[in-house]
Tab-separated table of C-alpha atoms and ligand atoms in Angstrom:
chain	number	residue	atom	x	y	z
A	1	MET	CA	17.851	0.637	-10.120
A	2	ARG	CA	17.148	2.722	-7.153
A	3	LEU	CA	13.817	2.863	-5.329
A	4	TYR	CA	13.130	6.102	-3.339
A	5	GLY	CA	10.828	5.021	-0.554
A	6	SER	CA	10.522	4.444	3.001
A	7	PRO	CA	10.304	1.173	5.050
A	8	ASN	CA	7.268	2.428	6.787
A	9	SER	CA	5.296	3.052	3.410
A	10	PRO	CA	2.798	0.467	2.213
A	11	PHE	CA	3.169	1.806	-1.352
A	12	SER	CA	6.917	1.259	-1.144
A	13	THR	CA	6.399	-2.158	0.431
A	14	ARG	CA	4.419	-3.438	-2.477
A	15	VAL	CA	7.178	-2.754	-4.942
A	16	ARG	CA	9.862	-4.366	-2.655
A	17	ILE	CA	7.697	-7.590	-2.352
A	18	ALA	CA	7.289	-7.711	-6.263
A	19	ALA	CA	10.985	-7.129	-6.715
A	20	ARG	CA	11.705	-9.905	-4.300
A	21	VAL	CA	9.496	-12.224	-5.967
A	22	LYS	CA	11.081	-11.483	-9.236
A	23	GLY	CA	14.696	-11.661	-7.891
A	24	VAL	CA	15.350	-7.928	-8.671
A	25	THR	CA	17.720	-6.157	-6.514
A	26	LEU	CA	16.689	-2.569	-5.781
A	27	GLU	CA	19.033	-0.075	-4.191
A	28	LEU	CA	17.282	1.717	-1.391
A	29	PRO	CA	18.733	5.290	-1.071
A	30	ALA	CA	17.956	7.571	1.791
A	31	LEU	CA	15.521	10.288	0.911
A	32	PRO	CA	16.965	13.656	0.435
A	33	ALA	CA	17.750	15.342	3.956
A	34	GLY	CA	15.150	18.163	3.068
A	35	GLY	CA	12.280	15.585	2.813
A	36	LEU	CA	9.781	15.086	-0.172
A	37	ARG	CA	9.254	18.993	-0.731
A	38	SER	CA	13.006	19.623	-1.265
A	39	ASP	CA	13.972	20.560	-4.821
A	40	GLU	CA	16.039	17.494	-4.888
A	41	PHE	CA	13.039	15.391	-4.459
A	42	LEU	CA	10.774	17.471	-6.448
A	43	THR	CA	12.969	16.803	-9.516
A	44	LEU	CA	12.460	13.198	-9.013
A	45	ASN	CA	8.763	13.495	-8.437
A	46	PRO	CA	7.023	16.878	-8.518
A	47	VAL	CA	3.959	14.979	-6.926
A	48	ALA	CA	5.993	14.873	-3.733
A	49	LYS	CA	5.263	11.295	-2.893
A	50	ILE	CA	7.182	7.999	-2.503
A	51	PRO	CA	8.023	5.549	-4.009
A	52	VAL	CA	9.660	6.594	-7.076
A	53	LEU	CA	11.870	3.998	-9.102
A	54	VAL	CA	14.747	5.465	-11.061
A	55	THR	CA	16.295	2.980	-13.625
A	56	GLU	CA	19.750	2.693	-14.678
A	57	ASP	CA	19.137	4.856	-17.459
A	58	GLY	CA	17.878	7.545	-15.087
A	59	VAL	CA	14.124	7.156	-16.006
A	60	ARG	CA	12.103	8.255	-13.219
A	61	ILE	CA	8.848	6.268	-12.626
A	62	PRO	CA	6.616	7.393	-9.836
A	63	GLU	CA	3.187	5.737	-8.571
A	64	SER	CA	3.566	2.384	-7.214
A	65	GLU	CA	1.032	0.576	-9.416
A	66	VAL	CA	2.963	1.854	-12.498
A	67	ILE	CA	6.205	0.700	-11.000
A	68	LEU	CA	4.814	-2.507	-10.460
A	69	ARG	CA	3.645	-2.816	-13.852
A	70	TYR	CA	7.185	-1.717	-15.209
A	71	LEU	CA	8.824	-4.430	-13.210
A	72	GLU	CA	6.393	-6.997	-14.815
A	73	ASP	CA	7.085	-5.786	-18.175
A	74	ARG	CA	10.763	-5.696	-17.710
A	75	PHE	CA	11.075	-8.824	-15.882
A	76	PRO	CA	8.186	-10.934	-17.177
A	77	GLU	CA	9.288	-14.105	-15.300
A	78	PRO	CA	8.141	-15.197	-12.981
A	79	SER	CA	4.824	-13.492	-13.832
A	80	LEU	CA	2.682	-11.662	-11.235
A	81	MET	CA	-0.306	-11.624	-13.643
A	82	PRO	CA	-2.607	-14.456	-14.548
A	83	ARG	CA	-2.511	-15.412	-18.264
A	84	GLU	CA	-6.270	-15.049	-19.135
A	85	ALA	CA	-7.648	-11.566	-19.971
A	86	ASP	CA	-10.624	-11.916	-17.670
A	87	GLU	CA	-8.408	-13.019	-14.761
A	88	ARG	CA	-5.904	-10.264	-15.510
A	89	ALA	CA	-9.013	-7.827	-15.366
A	90	ARG	CA	-9.903	-8.999	-11.864
A	91	VAL	CA	-6.419	-8.573	-10.602
A	92	ASN	CA	-6.402	-4.919	-12.161
A	93	LEU	CA	-9.735	-4.163	-10.682
A	94	ALA	CA	-8.689	-5.275	-7.185
A	95	VAL	CA	-5.607	-2.973	-7.262
A	96	ARG	CA	-7.668	-0.009	-8.799
A	97	LEU	CA	-10.501	-0.363	-6.241
A	98	MET	CA	-7.996	-0.489	-3.320
A	99	ASP	CA	-5.976	2.655	-4.422
A	100	VAL	CA	-8.879	4.767	-5.677
A	101	TYR	CA	-11.726	4.110	-3.245
A	102	VAL	CA	-9.937	2.697	-0.077
A	103	MET	CA	-6.475	4.337	0.116
A	104	THR	CA	-7.727	7.839	-0.916
A	105	PRO	CA	-9.828	8.329	2.113
A	106	VAL	CA	-7.380	6.469	4.325
A	107	ILE	CA	-4.821	8.820	3.261
A	108	ARG	CA	-6.873	11.935	3.863
A	109	LEU	CA	-7.555	10.535	7.403
A	110	PHE	CA	-3.742	10.930	8.292
A	111	ALA	CA	-4.618	14.659	9.066
A	112	HIS	CA	-7.072	13.485	11.680
A	113	LEU	CA	-5.186	10.752	13.709
A	114	ASP	CA	-4.205	13.191	16.307
A	115	PRO	CA	-7.066	13.258	18.582
A	116	ALA	CA	-6.237	16.972	19.373
A	117	ARG	CA	-6.417	18.037	15.517
A	118	ARG	CA	-9.264	15.728	14.752
A	119	ASP	CA	-12.376	17.088	12.728
A	120	PRO	CA	-14.966	14.426	13.649
A	121	ARG	CA	-17.256	15.755	10.618
A	122	ALA	CA	-14.406	15.163	8.179
A	123	VAL	CA	-13.632	11.823	9.745
A	124	GLU	CA	-17.237	10.708	9.459
A	125	ASP	CA	-17.175	11.606	5.973
A	126	GLU	CA	-13.889	10.024	4.839
A	127	VAL	CA	-14.770	6.645	7.031
A	128	ALA	CA	-18.057	6.611	4.985
A	129	ARG	CA	-16.089	6.740	1.604
A	130	TRP	CA	-13.594	4.119	3.074
A	131	THR	CA	-16.459	1.812	4.089
A	132	ASP	CA	-17.901	2.070	0.672
A	133	GLY	CA	-14.667	1.397	-0.982
A	134	ALA	CA	-14.140	-1.717	1.072
A	135	ALA	CA	-17.539	-2.937	0.047
A	136	TYR	CA	-16.600	-2.388	-3.620
A	137	LEU	CA	-13.471	-4.357	-3.192
A	138	ALA	CA	-15.154	-7.230	-1.202
A	139	HIS	CA	-17.564	-7.622	-3.777
A	140	PHE	CA	-15.266	-8.098	-6.627
A	141	PHE	CA	-12.766	-10.059	-4.550
A	142	GLY	CA	-15.347	-12.520	-4.081
A	143	ALA	CA	-14.062	-15.906	-3.001
A	144	GLY	CA	-10.456	-14.949	-3.929
A	145	LEU	CA	-8.434	-13.503	-6.759
A	146	PRO	CA	-7.022	-15.681	-9.561
A	147	PRO	CA	-3.388	-17.071	-9.015
A	148	ALA	CA	-0.398	-15.871	-11.106
A	149	PRO	CA	2.453	-18.081	-12.253
A	150	ALA	CA	4.721	-16.427	-9.693
A	151	GLY	CA	2.634	-17.753	-6.716
A	152	LEU	CA	1.856	-14.129	-5.781
A	153	SER	CA	-0.203	-11.720	-8.037
A	154	LEU	CA	0.328	-7.995	-8.529
A	155	ALA	CA	-2.787	-7.873	-6.471
A	156	ASP	CA	-1.220	-9.576	-3.564
A	157	CYS	CA	1.848	-7.219	-3.766
A	158	ALA	CA	-0.550	-4.311	-3.544
A	159	LEU	CA	-3.306	-5.288	-1.369
A	160	ALA	CA	-1.265	-6.891	1.556
A	161	PRO	CA	0.469	-3.853	2.723
A	162	CYS	CA	-2.736	-1.653	2.334
A	163	LEU	CA	-4.806	-4.049	4.677
A	164	HIS	CA	-1.786	-3.753	7.049
A	165	LEU	CA	-2.129	0.073	7.089
A	166	ASN	CA	-5.948	-0.269	7.374
A	167	ILE	CA	-5.702	-2.025	10.824
A	168	ARG	CA	-3.416	0.702	12.249
A	169	ILE	CA	-5.630	3.538	11.034
A	170	ALA	CA	-9.058	2.022	12.166
A	171	ALA	CA	-7.651	1.260	15.546
A	172	MET	CA	-6.030	4.884	15.833
A	173	LEU	CA	-9.321	6.371	15.053
A	174	GLY	CA	-11.199	4.051	17.573
A	175	LEU	CA	-13.510	2.637	14.889
A	176	PRO	CA	-15.592	-0.177	15.981
A	177	ALA	CA	-14.524	-2.339	12.917
A	178	ASP	CA	-11.924	-2.244	10.396
A	179	PRO	CA	-13.782	-1.432	7.179
A	180	LEU	CA	-11.819	-3.972	5.300
A	181	ARG	CA	-11.566	-6.770	7.681
A	182	ARG	CA	-15.277	-6.633	8.526
A	183	HIS	CA	-15.751	-8.492	5.249
A	184	GLY	CA	-15.034	-12.146	5.828
A	185	ASN	CA	-13.537	-12.748	2.464
A	186	LEU	CA	-10.929	-9.793	3.022
A	187	ALA	CA	-10.350	-10.827	6.653
A	188	GLY	CA	-9.576	-14.343	5.523
A	189	TYR	CA	-7.388	-13.179	2.697
A	190	TYR	CA	-5.267	-11.225	5.038
A	191	ALA	CA	-4.788	-13.982	7.445
A	192	ALA	CA	-3.553	-16.327	4.696
A	193	ILE	CA	-1.400	-13.796	2.786
A	194	GLY	CA	0.393	-13.009	5.996
A	195	LYS	CA	1.762	-16.456	5.926
A	196	ASP	CA	3.302	-16.117	2.381
A	197	PRO	CA	6.934	-16.356	2.913
A	198	VAL	CA	7.495	-13.167	0.875
A	199	VAL	CA	4.721	-11.179	2.115
A	200	GLY	CA	4.775	-12.160	5.857
A	201	PRO	CA	8.350	-10.902	6.278
A	202	ALA	CA	7.598	-7.663	4.310
A	203	LEU	CA	4.668	-6.955	6.541
A	204	ASP	CA	6.898	-7.614	9.746
A	205	GLU	CA	9.369	-5.183	8.278
A	206	LEU	CA	6.495	-2.656	7.961
A	207	THR	CA	5.466	-3.204	11.525
A	208	ALA	CA	9.022	-2.872	12.744
A	209	SER	CA	9.525	0.344	10.781
A	210	GLN	CA	6.144	1.895	11.785
A	211	THR	CA	6.888	0.971	15.463
A	212	ALA	CA	10.186	2.708	15.490
A	213	TYR	CA	8.702	5.785	13.596
A	214	ASP	CA	5.549	5.830	16.378
A	215	GLU	CA	8.179	5.597	19.148
A	216	ARG	CA	10.142	8.586	17.960
A	217	ALA	CA	6.786	10.430	17.697
A	218	GLY	CA	6.226	9.443	21.102
A	219	ARG	CA	2.793	7.597	20.534
A	220	PRO	CA	1.761	3.985	20.989
A	221	SER	CA	3.418	1.731	18.529
A	222	VAL	CA	1.687	-0.007	15.436
A	223	ALA	CA	2.051	-3.136	17.397
A	224	HIS	CA	-0.223	-1.806	20.142
A	225	TRP	CA	-2.644	-0.674	17.290
A	226	HIS	CA	-2.608	-4.119	15.907
A	227	ALA	CA	-3.112	-5.646	19.451
A	228	VAL	CA	-6.341	-3.368	20.020
A	229	ALA	CA	-7.562	-3.369	16.411
A	230	PRO	CA	-11.157	-3.957	15.772
B	1	GSH	N1	-0.742	6.923	-5.627
B	1	GSH	C1	0.629	6.839	-4.948
B	1	GSH	C2	0.589	7.069	-3.319
B	1	GSH	C3	1.672	7.316	-2.677
B	1	GSH	C4	1.633	7.793	-1.325
B	1	GSH	O1	0.642	8.172	-0.923
B	1	GSH	N2	2.877	7.781	-0.391
B	1	GSH	C5	2.927	8.320	0.834
B	1	GSH	C6	3.794	7.404	1.632
B	1	GSH	S1	3.001	5.868	1.998
B	1	GSH	C7	3.563	9.639	0.664
B	1	GSH	O2	4.510	9.910	-0.192
B	1	GSH	N3	3.264	10.571	1.397
B	1	GSH	C8	3.809	11.811	1.501
B	1	GSH	C9	2.872	13.098	1.351
B	1	GSH	O3	1.783	12.784	1.001
B	1	GSH	O4	3.225	14.086	1.815
B	1	GSH	C10	1.441	5.428	-5.214
B	1	GSH	O5	0.796	4.541	-5.405
B	1	GSH	O6	2.630	5.610	-5.315
Protein backbone atom coordinates (compact mmCIF):
# COMPACT_ATOMS: atom_id res chain seq x y z
CA MET A 1 0.00 0.00 0.00
CA ARG A 2 1.07 3.55 -0.66
CA LEU A 3 0.68 6.43 1.79
CA TYR A 4 0.68 9.84 0.19
CA GLY A 5 1.74 12.12 3.00
CA SER A 6 4.54 14.24 4.32
CA PRO A 7 7.09 13.56 7.04
CA ASN A 8 6.22 16.95 8.59
CA SER A 9 2.49 16.23 8.80
CA PRO A 10 1.08 15.09 12.17
CA PHE A 11 -1.84 13.45 10.34
CA SER A 12 0.57 11.37 8.25
CA THR A 13 2.69 10.57 11.30
CA ARG A 14 -0.27 9.05 13.16
CA VAL A 15 -0.79 6.61 10.27
CA ARG A 16 2.90 5.71 10.16
CA ILE A 17 2.87 5.03 13.91
CA ALA A 18 -0.12 2.68 13.56
CA ALA A 19 1.47 0.89 10.59
CA ARG A 20 4.70 0.36 12.54
CA VAL A 21 2.83 -1.05 15.53
CA LYS A 22 1.04 -3.47 13.23
CA GLY A 23 4.15 -4.37 11.24
CA VAL A 24 2.59 -3.10 8.01
CA THR A 25 5.01 -1.70 5.45
CA LEU A 26 3.76 1.36 3.61
CA GLU A 27 5.38 2.78 0.50
CA LEU A 28 5.80 6.53 0.88
CA PRO A 29 5.69 7.95 -2.67
CA ALA A 30 6.66 11.56 -3.39
CA LEU A 31 3.74 13.94 -3.74
CA PRO A 32 3.03 15.14 -7.30
CA ALA A 33 5.37 17.96 -8.36
CA GLY A 34 2.34 20.23 -8.80
CA GLY A 35 1.41 19.81 -5.14
CA LEU A 36 -1.92 19.06 -3.48
CA ARG A 37 -3.90 21.22 -5.94
CA SER A 38 -2.52 19.45 -9.01
CA ASP A 39 -4.91 17.39 -11.13
CA GLU A 40 -2.79 14.35 -10.31
CA PHE A 41 -3.33 14.75 -6.56
CA LEU A 42 -6.95 15.91 -6.83
CA THR A 43 -7.84 12.63 -8.52
CA LEU A 44 -6.49 10.92 -5.38
CA ASN A 45 -8.28 13.26 -2.99
CA PRO A 46 -10.42 16.18 -4.15
CA VAL A 47 -10.22 17.57 -0.60
CA ALA A 48 -6.55 18.38 -1.46
CA LYS A 49 -5.26 17.14 1.87
CA ILE A 50 -2.79 14.52 2.99
CA PRO A 51 -2.63 11.75 4.05
CA VAL A 52 -4.23 9.47 1.46
CA LEU A 53 -3.78 5.70 1.58
CA VAL A 54 -3.97 3.84 -1.74
CA THR A 55 -4.51 0.12 -1.31
CA GLU A 56 -3.07 -2.63 -3.51
CA ASP A 57 -6.43 -2.63 -5.33
CA GLY A 58 -6.24 1.10 -5.96
CA VAL A 59 -8.86 2.07 -3.37
CA ARG A 60 -8.16 5.63 -2.19
CA ILE A 61 -8.74 6.35 1.47
CA PRO A 62 -8.28 9.93 2.71
CA GLU A 63 -8.75 11.27 6.27
CA SER A 64 -6.27 9.98 8.79
CA GLU A 65 -8.84 8.71 11.29
CA VAL A 66 -10.51 6.64 8.56
CA ILE A 67 -7.10 5.31 7.48
CA LEU A 68 -6.32 4.30 11.08
CA ARG A 69 -9.61 2.41 11.28
CA TYR A 70 -8.98 0.75 7.93
CA LEU A 71 -5.59 -0.51 9.18
CA GLU A 72 -7.27 -1.73 12.36
CA ASP A 73 -10.01 -3.55 10.38
CA ARG A 74 -7.63 -5.07 7.91
CA PHE A 75 -4.82 -5.94 10.32
CA PRO A 76 -6.67 -6.57 13.60
CA GLU A 77 -3.65 -7.97 15.43
CA PRO A 78 -2.15 -6.45 17.43
CA SER A 79 -5.22 -4.40 18.15
CA LEU A 80 -5.05 -0.66 18.72
CA MET A 81 -8.51 -0.73 20.31
CA PRO A 82 -9.50 -1.83 23.82
CA ARG A 83 -11.93 -4.74 23.88
CA GLU A 84 -14.77 -3.25 25.97
CA ALA A 85 -17.36 -1.05 24.26
CA ASP A 86 -17.21 1.75 26.83
CA GLU A 87 -13.41 1.80 26.65
CA ARG A 88 -13.54 1.90 22.86
CA ALA A 89 -15.90 4.85 23.10
CA ARG A 90 -13.37 6.74 25.23
CA VAL A 91 -10.63 6.13 22.66
CA ASN A 92 -12.93 7.20 19.82
CA LEU A 93 -14.02 10.28 21.73
CA ALA A 94 -10.45 11.42 22.41
CA VAL A 95 -9.60 11.24 18.70
CA ARG A 96 -12.82 13.02 17.74
CA LEU A 97 -12.34 15.82 20.29
CA MET A 98 -8.75 16.35 19.19
CA ASP A 99 -9.59 16.49 15.49
CA VAL A 100 -12.80 18.51 15.61
CA TYR A 101 -12.33 20.88 18.54
CA VAL A 102 -8.53 21.25 18.76
CA MET A 103 -7.00 20.67 15.34
CA THR A 104 -9.65 22.63 13.41
CA PRO A 105 -8.78 25.96 15.06
CA VAL A 106 -5.06 25.07 15.11
CA ILE A 107 -5.09 24.51 11.33
CA ARG A 108 -6.98 27.78 10.79
CA LEU A 109 -4.20 29.53 12.73
CA PHE A 110 -1.61 28.48 10.11
CA ALA A 111 -2.65 31.54 8.08
CA HIS A 112 -1.57 33.75 10.99
CA LEU A 113 1.81 32.27 11.88
CA ASP A 114 3.68 34.96 9.95
CA PRO A 115 3.53 38.04 12.21
CA ALA A 116 3.40 40.25 9.11
CA ARG A 117 0.16 38.57 7.95
CA ARG A 118 -1.42 38.06 11.36
CA ASP A 119 -4.96 39.23 12.13
CA PRO A 120 -5.00 39.58 15.94
CA ARG A 121 -8.81 39.39 16.11
CA ALA A 122 -8.89 36.11 14.16
CA VAL A 123 -6.06 34.73 16.29
CA GLU A 124 -7.97 35.60 19.44
CA ASP A 125 -11.10 33.83 18.18
CA GLU A 126 -9.29 30.68 17.07
CA VAL A 127 -7.17 30.51 20.24
CA ALA A 128 -10.41 30.73 22.26
CA ARG A 129 -11.83 27.76 20.28
CA TRP A 130 -8.54 25.87 20.67
CA THR A 131 -8.55 26.55 24.42
CA ASP A 132 -12.14 25.31 24.72
CA GLY A 133 -11.32 22.21 22.65
CA ALA A 134 -8.33 21.44 24.86
CA ALA A 135 -10.56 21.68 27.94
CA TYR A 136 -13.08 19.24 26.42
CA LEU A 137 -10.28 16.79 25.65
CA ALA A 138 -8.69 17.16 29.10
CA HIS A 139 -12.08 16.57 30.73
CA PHE A 140 -12.75 13.28 28.95
CA PHE A 141 -9.10 12.22 29.02
CA GLY A 142 -9.32 12.14 32.81
CA ALA A 143 -6.58 10.16 34.49
CA GLY A 144 -5.68 8.48 31.19
CA LEU A 145 -7.16 6.54 28.31
CA PRO A 146 -7.73 2.79 28.45
CA PRO A 147 -4.88 0.67 27.07
CA ALA A 148 -5.20 -1.51 23.97
CA PRO A 149 -3.72 -4.98 23.37
CA ALA A 150 -1.04 -3.52 21.05
CA GLY A 151 0.32 -1.45 23.94
CA LEU A 152 -0.50 1.73 22.05
CA SER A 153 -4.10 2.65 21.26
CA LEU A 154 -5.53 4.32 18.21
CA ALA A 155 -5.82 7.46 20.37
CA ASP A 156 -2.09 7.32 21.18
CA CYS A 157 -1.28 7.16 17.45
CA ALA A 158 -3.55 10.14 16.78
CA LEU A 159 -2.97 12.37 19.80
CA ALA A 160 0.80 12.34 20.23
CA PRO A 161 1.69 14.02 16.88
CA CYS A 162 -1.06 16.61 17.45
CA LEU A 163 0.31 17.46 20.89
CA HIS A 164 3.72 17.85 19.23
CA LEU A 165 2.30 20.31 16.67
CA ASN A 166 0.39 22.26 19.31
CA ILE A 167 3.65 23.08 21.14
CA ARG A 168 5.12 24.60 18.00
CA ILE A 169 2.02 26.61 17.06
CA ALA A 170 1.55 27.99 20.58
CA ALA A 171 5.19 29.12 20.67
CA MET A 172 5.07 30.65 17.17
CA LEU A 173 2.03 32.71 18.19
CA GLY A 174 3.72 33.74 21.45
CA LEU A 175 0.91 32.36 23.60
CA PRO A 176 1.54 32.42 27.35
CA ALA A 177 0.57 28.73 27.59
CA ASP A 178 0.10 25.77 25.27
CA PRO A 179 -3.69 25.24 25.48
CA LEU A 180 -3.26 21.46 25.67
CA ARG A 181 -0.31 21.14 28.02
CA ARG A 182 -1.70 23.68 30.47
CA HIS A 183 -3.82 20.71 31.56
CA GLY A 184 -1.69 18.60 33.87
CA ASN A 185 -3.16 15.30 32.66
CA LEU A 186 -2.34 16.10 28.99
CA ALA A 187 1.12 17.47 29.85
CA GLY A 188 1.92 14.31 31.81
CA TYR A 189 0.56 12.14 29.01
CA TYR A 190 2.70 13.91 26.38
CA ALA A 191 5.85 13.52 28.49
CA ALA A 192 5.14 9.80 28.95
CA ILE A 193 4.04 8.92 25.42
CA GLY A 194 7.20 10.55 24.01
CA LYS A 195 9.18 7.76 25.69
CA ASP A 196 7.29 5.02 23.85
CA PRO A 197 9.69 3.12 21.54
CA VAL A 198 7.45 3.66 18.50
CA VAL A 199 6.00 7.10 19.24
CA GLY A 200 9.27 8.70 20.45
CA PRO A 201 11.23 8.09 17.21
CA ALA A 202 8.16 9.12 15.14
CA LEU A 203 8.00 12.45 16.99
CA ASP A 204 11.77 12.87 16.50
CA GLU A 205 11.25 12.32 12.75
CA LEU A 206 8.51 14.96 12.82
CA THR A 207 10.86 17.40 14.56
CA ALA A 208 13.67 16.70 12.08
CA SER A 209 11.42 17.15 9.08
CA GLN A 210 9.80 20.32 10.42
CA THR A 211 13.25 21.71 11.26
CA ALA A 212 14.38 21.17 7.66
CA TYR A 213 11.14 22.77 6.43
CA ASP A 214 11.58 25.80 8.69
CA GLU A 215 15.22 26.20 7.67
CA ARG A 216 14.24 26.17 3.99
CA ALA A 217 11.62 28.81 4.78
CA GLY A 218 14.29 30.86 6.58
CA ARG A 219 12.56 30.88 9.95
CA PRO A 220 13.51 29.56 13.39
CA SER A 221 13.35 25.78 13.59
CA VAL A 222 10.79 23.65 15.36
CA ALA A 223 13.56 22.78 17.84
CA HIS A 224 13.73 26.50 18.65
CA TRP A 225 9.95 26.66 19.13
CA HIS A 226 10.02 23.61 21.38
CA ALA A 227 12.83 25.21 23.41
CA VAL A 228 10.90 28.47 23.92
CA ALA A 229 7.51 26.75 24.26
CA PRO A 230 5.25 27.99 27.06
N1 LIG B 1 -8.91 15.83 8.65
C1 LIG B 1 -7.74 15.55 7.85
C2 LIG B 1 -6.75 16.71 8.02
C3 LIG B 1 -5.56 16.54 7.12
C4 LIG B 1 -4.75 17.83 7.00
O1 LIG B 1 -5.14 18.92 7.44
N2 LIG B 1 -3.58 17.68 6.38
C5 LIG B 1 -2.74 18.81 6.12
C6 LIG B 1 -1.28 18.45 6.32
S1 LIG B 1 -0.90 18.16 8.03
C7 LIG B 1 -2.90 19.22 4.66
O2 LIG B 1 -3.03 18.39 3.81
N3 LIG B 1 -2.86 20.53 4.41
C8 LIG B 1 -2.88 21.05 3.10
C9 LIG B 1 -3.85 22.13 2.91
O3 LIG B 1 -4.71 22.32 3.79
O4 LIG B 1 -3.76 22.80 1.89
C10 LIG B 1 -7.12 14.22 8.27
O5 LIG B 1 -7.32 13.79 9.41
O6 LIG B 1 -6.47 13.58 7.43
